Coordinates of C-alpha atoms in Angstrom, one line a residue:
M1 CA -11.0 0.6 -28.7
T2 CA -14.9 0.7 -28.5
I3 CA -16.6 4.0 -26.9
Y4 CA -17.7 1.6 -24.3
V5 CA -14.1 0.7 -23.5
W6 CA -13.2 4.5 -22.9
S7 CA -16.3 5.0 -20.9
A8 CA -15.1 1.9 -18.5
I9 CA -11.7 3.6 -18.4
A10 CA -13.2 7.1 -17.3
V11 CA -15.1 5.3 -14.6
V12 CA -12.3 3.4 -13.5
I13 CA -10.3 6.9 -13.0
L14 CA -13.1 8.3 -11.1
T15 CA -13.3 4.9 -9.1
L16 CA -9.5 5.5 -8.2
A17 CA -10.2 9.2 -7.3
A18 CA -13.0 8.3 -5.0
L19 CA -11.2 5.5 -3.2
I20 CA -8.3 8.0 -2.9
R21 CA -10.7 10.4 -1.4
R22 CA -11.6 7.6 1.3
Y23 CA -15.4 7.1 0.4
D24 CA -16.6 3.3 1.4
T25 CA -14.7 0.9 -0.6
K26 CA -18.0 -1.0 -1.1
L27 CA -19.9 1.8 -2.0
V28 CA -17.8 2.9 -4.6
L29 CA -17.2 -0.5 -6.4
L30 CA -21.0 -1.1 -6.3
I31 CA -21.8 2.3 -7.9
A32 CA -18.9 2.0 -10.6
G33 CA -19.9 -1.5 -11.7
L34 CA -23.6 -0.8 -12.0
A35 CA -22.7 2.7 -14.1
M36 CA -20.5 0.7 -16.3
C37 CA -23.4 -2.1 -17.0
C38 CA -25.6 1.1 -17.5
L39 CA -23.0 2.5 -20.0
S40 CA -22.6 -0.6 -21.9
M41 CA -26.6 -1.1 -22.2
N42 CA -26.4 -4.4 -19.8
P43 CA -27.8 -3.1 -16.7
M44 CA -28.9 -6.6 -15.6
A45 CA -25.2 -7.9 -15.3
A46 CA -24.3 -5.8 -12.3
F47 CA -27.7 -7.2 -10.4
Q48 CA -27.1 -11.3 -11.7
Q49 CA -23.5 -10.7 -10.5
F50 CA -24.7 -9.1 -7.2
D51 CA -27.3 -12.4 -6.7
K52 CA -24.5 -14.7 -7.6
S53 CA -21.7 -13.6 -5.2
M54 CA -24.3 -13.3 -2.6
T55 CA -25.1 -17.0 -2.3
N56 CA -21.6 -18.4 -2.9
S57 CA -21.7 -21.1 -0.3
A58 CA -18.2 -22.2 -0.2
L59 CA -16.9 -18.6 0.7
I60 CA -19.8 -18.1 3.1
I61 CA -19.2 -21.1 4.8
S62 CA -15.4 -20.8 5.3
I63 CA -15.3 -17.2 5.6
C64 CA -18.2 -16.5 7.8
S65 CA -17.1 -19.4 10.3
S66 CA -13.5 -17.9 10.5
M67 CA -14.6 -14.5 11.3
G68 CA -17.2 -15.9 14.0
F69 CA -14.2 -17.9 15.7
A70 CA -12.0 -14.9 15.5
A71 CA -15.0 -13.1 17.4
C72 CA -15.0 -15.2 20.0
V73 CA -11.2 -15.7 20.4
T74 CA -11.1 -11.8 20.8
M75 CA -14.0 -11.6 23.6
T76 CA -12.3 -13.8 25.6
K77 CA -8.9 -12.5 25.1
C78 CA -7.3 -15.9 24.2
D79 CA -5.2 -13.8 21.1
L80 CA -4.0 -11.8 24.0
H81 CA -2.6 -14.7 25.9
L82 CA -1.1 -16.2 22.7
V83 CA 1.1 -12.9 22.2
S84 CA 1.8 -12.5 25.8
L85 CA 3.4 -16.3 25.6
L86 CA 5.3 -15.2 22.4
T87 CA 6.6 -12.0 23.6
K88 CA 8.1 -13.4 27.0
P89 CA 11.6 -14.7 25.5
L90 CA 12.6 -11.7 23.6
N91 CA 14.4 -9.3 26.4
K92 CA 18.2 -8.3 25.8
L93 CA 18.6 -9.7 22.3
G94 CA 20.2 -6.3 20.8
I95 CA 19.6 -6.1 17.0
L96 CA 18.8 -9.3 16.7
L97 CA 15.7 -8.4 18.5
L98 CA 14.4 -7.4 15.3
P99 CA 14.2 -10.8 13.5
C100 CA 13.0 -12.4 16.6
C101 CA 10.0 -9.9 16.6
M102 CA 9.4 -10.6 13.0
I103 CA 9.1 -14.1 13.8
V104 CA 6.6 -13.5 16.7
T105 CA 4.6 -11.4 14.8
G106 CA 4.4 -13.8 11.8
I107 CA 3.1 -16.8 14.1
A108 CA 0.6 -14.6 15.9
S109 CA -0.6 -13.5 12.1
V110 CA -1.7 -17.1 11.5
A111 CA -4.2 -16.9 14.3
I112 CA -4.9 -13.1 13.9
G113 CA -5.8 -12.2 10.1
S114 CA -6.7 -8.5 10.8
L115 CA -3.8 -6.2 10.2
A116 CA -5.5 -3.8 12.3
G117 CA -6.2 -6.5 15.0
L118 CA -2.6 -7.6 14.9
C119 CA -1.2 -4.4 15.7
A120 CA -3.9 -3.6 18.5
A121 CA -2.9 -6.9 20.1
I122 CA 0.9 -7.0 19.4
G123 CA 2.0 -3.8 18.8
P124 CA 2.1 -2.2 22.4
T125 CA 4.3 -5.1 23.5
L126 CA 6.7 -5.6 20.9
V127 CA 7.3 -1.8 19.8
G128 CA 8.0 -0.7 23.3
L129 CA 10.2 -3.6 23.8
M130 CA 12.1 -2.5 20.4
I131 CA 12.1 1.1 21.2
R132 CA 13.5 0.6 24.5
A133 CA 16.2 -2.0 23.1
G134 CA 17.4 1.1 20.8
F135 CA 15.0 1.2 17.6
R136 CA 13.8 3.9 16.1
P137 CA 10.1 4.1 16.4
A138 CA 9.3 4.1 12.9
M139 CA 11.5 1.0 12.3
A140 CA 9.7 -0.3 15.0
A141 CA 6.4 0.1 13.7
A142 CA 7.5 -1.0 10.4
V143 CA 8.8 -4.1 11.6
I144 CA 5.2 -5.1 12.6
I145 CA 3.5 -4.5 9.5
S146 CA 6.2 -6.2 7.4
S147 CA 5.9 -9.6 9.3
T148 CA 2.2 -10.8 8.1
L149 CA 2.9 -13.2 5.0
P150 CA 2.7 -16.3 7.4
N151 CA -1.1 -15.4 7.8
Y152 CA -1.1 -17.7 4.4
W153 CA -0.5 -20.6 6.1
S154 CA -3.6 -20.6 7.7
P155 CA -6.8 -22.0 6.3
G156 CA -9.0 -19.5 7.8
S157 CA -7.1 -16.7 5.4
T158 CA -9.8 -15.1 3.3
D159 CA -7.4 -14.7 0.4
N160 CA -6.9 -18.6 0.6
I161 CA -10.3 -19.5 0.8
Y162 CA -11.2 -17.0 -2.0
V163 CA -8.4 -18.5 -4.6
A164 CA -9.2 -22.0 -3.6
K165 CA -12.7 -21.2 -4.7
L166 CA -11.6 -20.1 -8.0
A167 CA -9.1 -23.0 -8.6
N168 CA -11.8 -25.5 -7.5
I169 CA -9.5 -27.2 -4.7
P170 CA -9.9 -27.6 -1.0
V171 CA -8.5 -24.9 0.9
M172 CA -5.8 -27.0 2.6
D173 CA -4.5 -28.0 -0.7
M174 CA -3.9 -24.1 -1.2
V175 CA -2.4 -23.8 1.9
T176 CA 0.0 -26.7 1.2
Y177 CA 0.7 -25.5 -2.4
V178 CA 1.6 -21.9 -1.4
A179 CA 3.4 -22.8 2.2
P180 CA 7.1 -23.4 0.8
T181 CA 6.9 -19.8 -1.2
T182 CA 5.3 -18.3 1.7
L183 CA 8.0 -19.6 3.9
I184 CA 11.0 -18.2 1.4
L185 CA 9.4 -14.8 1.3
S186 CA 8.9 -14.5 4.9
A187 CA 12.7 -15.4 5.3
L188 CA 13.4 -13.0 2.6
S189 CA 11.3 -10.2 4.1
I190 CA 13.3 -10.4 7.4
V191 CA 16.5 -10.0 5.6
F192 CA 15.3 -6.8 3.7
V193 CA 13.7 -5.4 6.8
M194 CA 17.2 -5.9 8.5
I195 CA 19.1 -4.2 5.5
V196 CA 16.6 -1.2 5.7
C197 CA 17.4 -1.0 9.3
L198 CA 21.0 -0.7 8.7
L199 CA 20.6 1.6 5.6
F200 CA 18.1 4.0 7.7
K201 CA 20.8 3.9 10.8
D202 CA 17.7 3.0 13.0
Y203 CA 19.4 1.1 15.8
R204 CA 21.8 2.0 18.2
K205 CA 22.2 0.6 21.7
E206 CA 21.6 3.8 23.4
G207 CA 18.4 4.6 21.5
F208 CA 17.2 7.9 20.2
G209 CA 15.7 9.7 22.9
S210 CA 12.8 12.0 21.9
T211 CA 11.7 11.8 18.4
G212 CA 9.7 15.1 18.8
V213 CA 6.3 13.2 17.8
H214 CA 3.7 12.5 20.1
P215 CA 3.7 9.0 21.5
G216 CA 0.6 7.9 20.8
E217 CA -0.8 7.8 24.5
D218 CA -4.5 8.3 23.8
I219 CA -4.3 5.0 21.5
Q220 CA -2.2 3.0 23.6
K221 CA -5.1 3.9 26.6
K222 CA -7.6 2.3 24.1
L223 CA -5.7 -0.9 23.7
P224 CA -5.9 -4.0 26.2
D225 CA -2.9 -4.9 28.3
L226 CA -1.3 -8.4 27.8
P227 CA -1.8 -10.6 30.9
E228 CA 1.4 -11.2 32.8
K229 CA 1.0 -14.7 33.3
P230 CA -0.4 -16.1 30.3
N231 CA -2.7 -19.3 30.3
L232 CA -1.2 -22.0 28.1
L233 CA -4.6 -23.5 27.1
M234 CA -6.1 -20.1 26.4
A235 CA -2.7 -19.1 24.5
F236 CA -3.5 -22.4 22.4
A237 CA -6.9 -21.9 21.2
P238 CA -6.4 -19.2 18.3
L239 CA -4.1 -21.8 16.8
L240 CA -6.2 -25.0 17.5
P241 CA -8.5 -25.0 14.1
V242 CA -5.1 -24.1 11.9
V243 CA -3.2 -27.2 13.6
L244 CA -6.4 -29.6 13.6
L245 CA -6.6 -28.7 9.7
F246 CA -3.0 -29.4 8.9
V247 CA -2.8 -32.3 11.1
I248 CA -6.0 -34.1 9.7
S249 CA -4.7 -32.9 6.1
L250 CA -1.2 -34.7 6.6
C251 CA -2.0 -37.7 8.8
F252 CA -5.3 -38.6 8.0
P253 CA -5.8 -37.6 4.4
G254 CA -8.9 -39.6 3.8
V255 CA -10.7 -37.7 6.7
K256 CA -12.1 -34.2 4.8
M257 CA -12.5 -31.8 7.7
S258 CA -14.0 -28.4 6.3
V259 CA -12.6 -24.9 7.8
A260 CA -16.3 -24.5 9.3
T261 CA -16.0 -27.7 11.5
A262 CA -12.3 -26.9 12.3
M263 CA -13.9 -23.5 13.9
L264 CA -16.5 -25.0 15.6
M265 CA -14.3 -27.7 17.1
G266 CA -12.2 -24.5 18.1
L267 CA -15.6 -22.7 19.4
I268 CA -16.1 -26.0 21.7
Y269 CA -12.4 -25.7 23.0
V270 CA -12.6 -22.1 23.8
M271 CA -15.9 -22.7 25.9
I272 CA -14.0 -25.4 28.1
V273 CA -10.8 -23.8 28.7
T274 CA -12.5 -20.3 29.5
R275 CA -15.6 -21.7 31.2
L276 CA -17.4 -18.6 30.0
N277 CA -21.2 -18.6 29.3
P278 CA -21.8 -21.0 26.5
Q279 CA -24.9 -18.7 25.6
Q280 CA -22.6 -15.4 25.5
L281 CA -20.0 -17.4 23.3
C282 CA -22.5 -19.0 20.8
S283 CA -23.9 -15.5 20.5
K284 CA -20.5 -13.8 19.9
F285 CA -19.7 -16.7 17.1
F286 CA -22.7 -15.7 15.1
D287 CA -22.2 -12.2 15.4
G288 CA -18.9 -12.5 14.2
M289 CA -20.2 -14.9 11.2
G290 CA -22.6 -11.5 10.5
S291 CA -19.7 -9.2 10.8
G292 CA -17.9 -11.5 8.4
Y293 CA -20.4 -11.5 6.0
G294 CA -20.9 -7.8 5.7
S295 CA -17.0 -7.0 6.0
I296 CA -15.4 -9.5 3.8
L297 CA -18.0 -10.9 1.8
G298 CA -19.4 -7.4 1.3
L299 CA -16.3 -6.7 -0.2
I300 CA -16.4 -9.8 -2.8
I301 CA -20.0 -8.8 -3.6
A302 CA -19.0 -5.3 -4.5
A303 CA -15.7 -6.1 -6.4
G304 CA -18.0 -8.9 -8.3
V305 CA -20.1 -6.2 -9.3
F306 CA -17.1 -4.1 -10.2
A307 CA -15.7 -6.6 -12.3
A308 CA -19.2 -7.6 -14.2
G309 CA -19.1 -3.7 -15.3
L310 CA -15.5 -4.1 -16.6
K311 CA -16.5 -7.5 -18.4
S312 CA -19.9 -5.5 -19.8
C313 CA -17.8 -2.8 -21.2
G314 CA -15.5 -5.1 -22.7
L315 CA -12.1 -4.0 -20.7
I316 CA -11.5 -7.3 -19.4
S317 CA -11.5 -9.0 -22.6
L318 CA -9.3 -6.4 -24.0
F319 CA -7.0 -6.7 -21.2
I320 CA -6.8 -10.8 -21.2
D321 CA -6.1 -10.4 -24.9
Y322 CA -3.1 -8.6 -23.8
L323 CA -2.1 -10.7 -21.1
K324 CA -2.4 -13.9 -23.4
N325 CA 0.9 -13.0 -25.4
S326 CA 3.1 -13.5 -22.2
S327 CA 2.7 -15.2 -18.7
D328 CA 5.6 -12.8 -17.8
V329 CA 3.4 -9.7 -18.6
A330 CA 0.5 -11.5 -16.6
K331 CA 2.8 -12.0 -13.6
L332 CA 3.7 -8.2 -14.0
G333 CA 0.1 -7.2 -13.7
A334 CA -0.9 -9.7 -11.0
S335 CA 2.5 -8.1 -9.0
F336 CA 2.0 -4.5 -9.6
G337 CA -1.6 -3.7 -10.3
P338 CA -3.1 -5.1 -6.9
Y339 CA 0.0 -3.4 -5.2
L340 CA -0.9 0.0 -6.6
L341 CA -4.6 -0.5 -5.7
G342 CA -3.8 -1.8 -2.5
I343 CA -1.8 1.7 -1.5
I344 CA -4.4 3.6 -3.2
T345 CA -7.2 2.2 -1.3
G346 CA -5.4 0.8 1.9
S347 CA -7.2 -2.4 1.7
G348 CA -5.6 -5.9 0.5
N349 CA -8.7 -7.3 0.2
A350 CA -10.4 -4.9 -1.9
A351 CA -7.6 -4.9 -4.5
A352 CA -7.0 -8.8 -4.6
F353 CA -10.7 -9.5 -4.7
A354 CA -11.2 -6.8 -7.6
F355 CA -8.2 -8.4 -9.7
N356 CA -9.0 -12.0 -9.0
E357 CA -12.6 -11.8 -9.7
S358 CA -11.6 -10.1 -13.2
V359 CA -8.6 -11.4 -14.3
T360 CA -7.4 -15.0 -12.6
P361 CA -9.9 -17.2 -13.6
H362 CA -8.6 -16.6 -17.1
A363 CA -5.1 -17.9 -15.7
L364 CA -4.8 -20.8 -18.0
E365 CA -5.1 -18.7 -21.2
F366 CA -2.1 -17.2 -19.9
G367 CA 0.1 -20.1 -19.5
M368 CA -0.5 -20.1 -15.6
K369 CA -2.2 -21.6 -12.7
I370 CA -5.1 -20.3 -11.2
E371 CA -3.3 -20.9 -7.7
D372 CA -0.2 -19.0 -8.6
L373 CA -1.9 -16.2 -10.3
G374 CA -4.4 -15.8 -7.4
F375 CA -1.7 -15.9 -4.9
I376 CA 0.7 -13.2 -6.6
A377 CA -2.4 -11.1 -6.8
C378 CA -3.1 -11.7 -3.1
V379 CA 0.4 -11.2 -1.9
S380 CA 0.9 -8.2 -3.7
A381 CA -2.3 -6.7 -2.4
T382 CA -1.4 -7.5 1.1
L383 CA 2.0 -5.9 0.4
G384 CA 0.4 -2.6 -1.1
R385 CA -1.7 -2.5 2.0
V386 CA 1.1 -2.1 4.3
S387 CA 2.9 0.3 2.4
S388 CA -0.1 2.7 2.4
P389 CA -0.4 5.7 4.9
L390 CA -4.1 5.3 4.6
A391 CA -4.3 1.4 5.8
A392 CA -6.1 1.3 9.3
G393 CA -3.2 -1.2 10.6
V394 CA -0.4 1.0 9.4
I395 CA -2.3 4.0 11.3
L396 CA -2.7 2.2 14.1
I397 CA 0.7 1.0 14.6
A398 CA 2.4 4.4 13.7
G399 CA 0.3 6.0 16.7
I400 CA 1.5 3.3 19.2
A401 CA 4.9 3.8 18.2
G402 CA 4.7 7.5 18.5
A403 CA 5.8 7.9 14.4
S404 CA 4.2 9.3 11.8
P405 CA 2.5 6.8 8.9
L406 CA 4.9 8.3 6.4
D407 CA 7.8 7.7 8.3
V408 CA 6.6 4.0 8.8
V409 CA 5.6 3.2 5.1
K410 CA 9.2 4.9 4.0
R411 CA 10.8 2.0 5.5
S412 CA 7.9 -0.9 4.7
I413 CA 7.9 0.2 0.9
P414 CA 11.5 -0.7 -0.1
V415 CA 10.9 -4.2 1.8
M416 CA 7.7 -4.7 0.0
L417 CA 9.0 -3.8 -3.4
C418 CA 11.9 -6.2 -2.8
T419 CA 9.4 -9.0 -1.8
I420 CA 7.3 -8.5 -4.5
G421 CA 10.4 -8.7 -6.8
A422 CA 11.1 -12.1 -5.1
L423 CA 7.6 -13.4 -5.5
Y424 CA 7.8 -12.5 -9.2
F425 CA 10.8 -15.3 -9.7
L426 CA 9.5 -17.7 -7.3
V427 CA 5.9 -18.5 -8.8

C-alpha cells in the first residue's frame, strides 16, 4: 500500500473518532475529504465533487419536494390525524398488540420518513398503549424503532431516490424492485421482535409497575396530542403522493409522473381539506424544500467530498479490487460496513450516502446490480441507526417510554442483526 493509502486510513480513523464525539457530520466529512485530497496532492478534486453534488438536479427535485410536502403535512397536523386513525382499533389485544403496533408504525413510516418525526408523532400513543397492556417500557420503545422498513415503499424515501439516481432508473422502478424484499424483511422483523420480547420476558399481563426510570414527562409535554376524532380527509393527506405514484405507475404506465408532481398535487389537496391560508402553506412548502437541501442534500454533498478524498488517495480502488474477487464479499461489506457506521454516527443517511457514493457505482464489477448493492447498504445503515443509543429518534422514544436508550438498543440490536442476515440471503 502507498503512503497515500496509509494517510487515508489515518484520516478515516480520525473521522470515526470525531463522529463518535458527536461533531457535526457534514463538517467532519467535508474536512476529512478535503484533507485526503490535499494529502494526495489533488485538492481540486474535493471542490469539483462539491460542485457536482450541489447541482445534481434529479436529487434536488425529488428530495426537496418531498421535504417541502412533509413540512406542510406537519404544519397542518395531517400526520397526527393519520396516526390517530391508525391507533384507534388497538385496545385490549394482549401480546398480539406487539405485531399490530409494528404494522401501524410501518404504515405511518411510509408517510413519515424521519425516525425522530415518526417517534414524536406515533410514540406517545403506541408506547403508552403497550406499557398499559403489560409490556416493559424498553420493549415498547424498541417495537417502534424496529418497524420503519416499510418506508422503502415510499417514492419520497431519500434512500430510494439516491439509489435510483445511481442506477439511472425512475424512482418508482426502484420502489417496485425492492417492494417484495421490503415486505419479507418487515414480516421477519415482526417475528424477530416477538422472539426477543419472549426471551427478555418483556410481557406480562399485570405489567411491570415502576421501572425506576424517569418517565420522560418533560419530553411528553413537548409532544403534540393526537386528535380524539381524526378527520379522514386530513389523515389521507400524507399518503396521497404515495398512492398517486403507485396508481399511475401500475394502472397508467404510459403516464410519467415525477415525485415533485405528486408532492405538489399533495400540497393542493392539503390546501383544500385544511382550508388554511394558501400563502402560509406555500411558504412552508418552500421552507421545507430549503431545509431538505440543507439537511439531506447537505449530507449527500459532504459524503461526496469524503468519497472524492478516498478516491484520490487510492483507498477506494484498493477496496474495489478486493471486492471484485467475490460478490459475497461485496454483500458482506455493504451489509456490515454501513451498519457499523450507522451505530457510530447515529445517522442512517450519512452511513448510506458515504458507502453508496464510493462503492455502489462499481456494483457491476462485483457481479451485482447497483439496485441490489445500494439497497443492501441503505437498509443496513437504517438498521444501524436504530441500533445506536446516539440516534435522535432512539433517544426520543426512550424518553417517551421512560427507559434508558441502552436498554432500548439491547432489544433492537438482536433484531437488526437477524434482519441483516435475512437481507444478505434475500438480495
